[in-house]
Coordinates of C-alpha atoms in Angstrom, one line a residue:
M665 CA 93.0 91.9 73.4
D666 CA 95.9 92.7 71.1
A667 CA 99.4 92.8 72.5
E668 CA 100.0 96.5 72.1
H669 CA 96.9 97.6 73.9
W670 CA 97.4 95.0 76.6
E671 CA 101.0 96.0 77.3
L672 CA 99.9 99.7 77.4
R673 CA 97.2 99.0 80.0
F674 CA 99.5 96.8 82.0
E675 CA 102.2 99.5 82.1
T676 CA 99.6 102.2 83.0
Y677 CA 98.5 100.1 85.9
Q678 CA 102.1 99.6 87.0
R679 CA 102.9 103.3 86.8
K680 CA 99.8 104.3 88.8
I681 CA 100.4 101.6 91.4
E682 CA 104.1 102.7 91.9
E683 CA 102.9 106.3 92.4
E684 CA 100.3 105.2 95.0
I685 CA 102.8 103.0 96.9
D686 CA 105.2 105.9 97.0
R687 CA 102.5 108.2 98.3
W688 CA 101.7 106.0 101.3
T689 CA 105.2 104.8 102.3
P690 CA 107.2 106.8 104.7
R691 CA 110.3 108.4 103.2
A692 CA 113.7 106.8 103.9
T693 CA 114.8 110.1 105.5
E694 CA 112.0 109.9 108.2
P695 CA 113.1 108.5 111.5
P696 CA 113.6 105.7 112.2
T697 CA 115.5 106.0 108.9
S698 CA 117.0 102.4 108.9
L699 CA 113.5 100.9 109.2
H700 CA 111.9 103.1 106.5
A701 CA 114.9 102.5 104.2
A702 CA 114.5 98.8 104.6
M703 CA 110.8 99.0 103.8
R704 CA 111.5 101.1 100.7
H705 CA 114.3 98.8 99.6
S706 CA 111.9 95.9 99.3
L707 CA 109.0 97.8 98.0
E708 CA 111.1 99.6 95.3
A709 CA 112.9 96.5 94.1
G710 CA 110.3 96.2 91.4
G711 CA 108.4 93.0 90.6
K712 CA 105.4 92.4 88.3
R713 CA 102.9 94.0 90.7
L714 CA 100.6 91.2 89.8
R715 CA 98.3 91.3 92.8
P716 CA 97.7 95.1 92.8
I717 CA 97.2 95.0 89.0
L718 CA 94.5 92.3 89.6
V719 CA 92.8 94.6 92.1
C720 CA 92.7 97.4 89.5
A721 CA 91.7 95.2 86.6
C722 CA 88.9 93.4 88.5
A723 CA 87.5 96.8 89.7
D724 CA 87.6 98.1 86.2
C725 CA 85.2 95.3 85.1
F726 CA 82.5 97.4 86.7
E727 CA 81.1 100.8 85.7
D728 CA 80.6 102.3 89.2
S729 CA 84.0 101.5 90.7
A730 CA 85.6 103.5 93.5
D731 CA 89.3 104.2 93.2
P732 CA 91.1 100.9 93.4
L733 CA 94.6 102.3 93.9
P734 CA 94.6 102.4 97.8
A735 CA 93.5 98.8 97.8
A736 CA 96.2 97.9 95.2
A737 CA 98.9 99.6 97.3
A738 CA 97.7 97.9 100.4
I739 CA 97.9 94.5 98.7
E740 CA 101.4 95.1 97.5
C741 CA 102.6 96.2 101.0
L742 CA 101.2 93.0 102.5
H743 CA 102.7 90.9 99.7
T744 CA 106.1 92.5 100.1
Y745 CA 106.0 91.8 103.9
T746 CA 105.5 88.1 103.1
L747 CA 108.5 88.2 100.7
I748 CA 110.8 89.8 103.3
H749 CA 109.8 87.2 105.9
D750 CA 110.0 84.3 103.4
D751 CA 113.6 85.3 102.5
L752 CA 114.8 85.3 106.2
P753 CA 117.4 82.7 107.3
S754 CA 114.8 81.0 109.4
M755 CA 112.6 80.5 106.4
D756 CA 113.9 80.1 102.8
D757 CA 117.3 81.8 103.5
S758 CA 117.4 83.6 100.2
D759 CA 120.0 86.1 99.1
L760 CA 118.2 87.6 96.1
R761 CA 114.7 89.0 95.5
R762 CA 113.6 90.8 92.4
G763 CA 117.1 91.0 91.2
H764 CA 118.4 92.8 94.3
P765 CA 119.9 91.6 97.6
T766 CA 117.2 90.6 100.1
C767 CA 116.3 92.9 102.9
H768 CA 118.1 91.0 105.6
K769 CA 121.3 90.8 103.5
I770 CA 121.5 94.6 103.6
Y771 CA 119.8 95.7 106.8
G772 CA 120.2 92.7 109.0
E773 CA 117.7 90.1 110.2
A774 CA 116.1 92.2 113.0
A775 CA 115.5 95.2 110.7
A776 CA 114.0 92.9 108.0
V777 CA 111.6 91.4 110.5
L778 CA 110.5 94.8 111.6
A779 CA 110.3 96.1 108.0
G780 CA 107.9 93.2 107.2
D781 CA 105.9 93.9 110.3
A782 CA 105.6 97.6 109.4
L783 CA 104.5 96.9 105.9
L784 CA 101.9 94.5 107.2
T785 CA 100.4 97.1 109.4
L786 CA 100.7 99.8 106.8
A787 CA 98.5 97.7 104.5
F788 CA 95.6 98.0 106.9
E789 CA 96.2 101.7 107.5
I790 CA 96.0 102.3 103.8
L791 CA 92.6 100.6 103.5
G792 CA 91.2 102.5 106.5
R793 CA 92.5 105.9 105.5
G794 CA 92.2 105.3 101.7
Y795 CA 88.5 104.6 102.0
D796 CA 87.6 106.8 104.9
N797 CA 84.8 108.3 102.8
S798 CA 83.5 104.8 102.0
P799 CA 83.3 103.0 105.4
E800 CA 81.6 100.0 103.9
I801 CA 84.4 99.4 101.4
A802 CA 87.0 100.0 104.1
A803 CA 85.4 97.5 106.5
K804 CA 84.9 94.8 103.8
T805 CA 88.4 95.2 102.4
V806 CA 90.0 95.1 105.8
T807 CA 88.1 92.0 106.8
E808 CA 88.9 90.3 103.5
L809 CA 92.6 91.0 103.6
A810 CA 92.9 90.1 107.3
H811 CA 91.1 86.7 106.7
A812 CA 93.2 85.9 103.7
S813 CA 96.5 86.7 105.3
G814 CA 96.0 85.0 108.6
S815 CA 96.5 81.6 110.2
R816 CA 93.8 79.9 108.2
H817 CA 95.3 80.9 104.8
L818 CA 98.6 82.7 104.0
V819 CA 100.5 82.4 107.3
G820 CA 99.0 79.0 107.9
G821 CA 100.1 77.9 104.4
Q822 CA 103.7 79.0 105.2
M823 CA 103.6 77.1 108.4
E824 CA 102.4 73.9 106.7
D825 CA 105.0 74.4 104.0
I826 CA 107.8 74.5 106.6
E827 CA 106.4 71.5 108.5
N828 CA 106.4 69.4 105.4
E829 CA 109.9 70.2 104.2
G830 CA 111.7 66.9 103.4
K831 CA 108.5 64.9 103.6
R832 CA 106.8 62.9 100.8
I833 CA 103.3 64.5 100.7
S834 CA 100.3 63.9 98.4
A835 CA 99.3 66.0 95.5
D836 CA 96.1 67.0 97.4
T837 CA 98.2 68.2 100.4
L838 CA 100.5 70.2 98.2
A839 CA 97.6 71.8 96.3
S840 CA 96.1 72.8 99.7
I841 CA 99.4 74.4 100.8
N842 CA 99.6 76.2 97.5
A843 CA 96.0 77.5 97.8
K844 CA 96.8 78.9 101.3
K845 CA 100.3 80.2 100.7
T846 CA 99.9 81.6 97.2
G847 CA 96.3 81.3 96.1
A848 CA 94.7 83.1 99.0
L849 CA 96.4 86.5 98.4
I850 CA 95.8 86.4 94.6
A851 CA 92.2 85.4 95.2
V852 CA 91.6 88.2 97.7
S853 CA 93.2 90.7 95.3
C854 CA 90.5 89.7 92.8
A855 CA 87.7 89.7 95.4
I856 CA 88.8 93.1 96.8
G857 CA 88.8 94.4 93.2
G858 CA 85.2 93.4 92.9
I859 CA 84.3 95.0 96.2
V860 CA 85.9 98.3 95.2
G861 CA 84.2 98.0 91.9
G862 CA 80.8 97.7 93.4
A863 CA 80.2 94.1 92.3
N864 CA 77.3 92.0 93.7
P865 CA 78.2 89.1 96.0
S866 CA 77.9 86.5 93.2
A867 CA 80.3 88.4 91.0
I868 CA 82.8 88.8 93.9
E869 CA 82.7 85.1 94.5
N870 CA 83.4 84.4 90.8
L871 CA 86.4 86.7 90.9
R872 CA 87.6 85.0 94.1
A873 CA 87.3 81.5 92.4
F874 CA 89.1 82.9 89.4
G875 CA 91.9 84.2 91.7
F876 CA 92.3 80.8 93.4
G877 CA 92.6 79.1 90.1
L878 CA 95.0 81.7 88.8
G879 CA 97.0 81.4 92.0
A880 CA 97.2 77.6 91.7
A881 CA 98.6 77.9 88.1
F882 CA 100.9 80.7 89.1
Q883 CA 102.5 78.6 91.9
V884 CA 103.1 75.6 89.6
V885 CA 104.7 77.8 87.0
D886 CA 106.8 79.4 89.8
D887 CA 108.0 75.9 90.8
I888 CA 108.9 75.1 87.2
L889 CA 110.9 78.2 86.9
D890 CA 112.7 77.6 90.2
S891 CA 113.9 74.2 88.9
T892 CA 114.8 75.3 85.3
S893 CA 116.1 78.9 85.6
S894 CA 119.2 80.7 86.8
D895 CA 119.3 83.4 89.5
E896 CA 119.9 86.0 86.8
E897 CA 116.8 84.9 84.8
L898 CA 114.5 84.7 87.9
G899 CA 115.8 87.8 89.7
K900 CA 115.9 85.7 92.9
T901 CA 117.7 82.7 94.3
S902 CA 116.8 79.7 92.2
G903 CA 116.8 76.1 93.3
R904 CA 115.7 77.0 96.9
D905 CA 112.9 74.4 96.8
E906 CA 115.3 71.5 96.2
A907 CA 117.9 72.9 98.6
N908 CA 115.2 73.2 101.4
G909 CA 113.8 69.8 100.7
K910 CA 110.4 71.2 99.6
I911 CA 108.1 69.1 97.5
T912 CA 106.6 70.8 94.5
F913 CA 104.6 69.5 91.6
V914 CA 107.9 69.3 89.6
T915 CA 109.5 67.0 92.1
L916 CA 106.2 65.1 92.8
E917 CA 105.1 64.5 89.2
G918 CA 107.9 65.6 86.9
L919 CA 108.5 68.6 84.7
D920 CA 106.2 67.7 81.8
A921 CA 103.3 66.8 84.2
A922 CA 103.8 70.0 86.1
K923 CA 103.5 72.0 82.8
A924 CA 100.4 70.1 81.9
R925 CA 98.9 70.8 85.3
A926 CA 99.6 74.5 85.0
E927 CA 97.9 74.6 81.6
T928 CA 94.8 72.8 83.0
L929 CA 94.6 75.1 86.0
T930 CA 94.8 78.1 83.7
R931 CA 91.9 76.9 81.6
E932 CA 89.9 76.2 84.7
A933 CA 90.6 79.7 86.1
L934 CA 89.4 81.3 82.9
T935 CA 86.0 79.7 83.1
Y936 CA 85.1 81.8 86.1
L937 CA 85.5 84.9 84.1
N938 CA 82.6 83.8 81.9
E939 CA 80.1 85.0 84.5
C940 CA 81.9 88.3 85.2
E941 CA 80.4 91.6 84.1
G942 CA 82.2 94.0 81.8
D943 CA 85.2 93.5 79.6
T944 CA 87.5 90.8 80.9
K945 CA 89.8 90.7 77.9
F946 CA 92.7 92.2 79.9
L947 CA 92.3 89.6 82.6
R948 CA 92.1 86.8 80.1
T949 CA 95.3 88.0 78.3
L950 CA 97.1 88.4 81.7
T951 CA 96.2 84.9 82.7
Q952 CA 97.6 83.4 79.5
H953 CA 100.7 85.6 79.8
L954 CA 101.4 84.3 83.3
L955 CA 101.3 80.7 82.0
S956 CA 104.2 81.4 79.6
R957 CA 106.2 83.8 81.7
A958 CA 109.9 83.4 82.1
K959 CA 110.3 84.9 85.6

């Protein structure tokens, strides 16, 4: 896909997703105003909207797709909850996120915890209400997102990440943590896109495998950027991995090896798109773009 058409489609997805998020999120003027302001502060700080875009792009691979936007908004609400909680003093203790002060820096730690909790629950409300005319889609997407974000995957990966701070762990252990903490949500974004798109079970699993591969590559690139970029370049606090004693593939294998690993993981992820129906050019271009991103 040529750059102009890819960028136009990317920006169109972003615009529609922003409108959908705004539609579902309580206004900052609605009581309790401090809670809703905190939720909107983190949601409206921007970001790539990678995960909701993956929902839409995967759904668009199939001709008989339902509207992917409620699922996309739900994914971004849940993702933003994880960022709010990751930034807390008891976790990564970060001051910046998406180029803005983190939620707890402005609204306090208690409000930030509650804002994250509220966004987590809002995600499932959106799936239930957004697909109330398609109960099978609602049930499948709720189950998928709950499983991916629970103790066996996303939250469990965060716990293992914290428990291994300052320890010398193996590459296999690190890859497992990354798959749970980062890969699971990216993978479920792709799988939910397939579900909304009306894909068959085999196609959904191919999209899930693509997402896990993409998530693995994304995390390695994120670690590279954390070690080589400034706060201004990243839009968030850089160097937190080293400061918190976290092992990444950069510290484990070195910068050049980490870059090579990201390239290999990207190639492997792309192979799963070979079995997907429809036009996957956008997804392929997006995957290559993420490998060379600067933030």
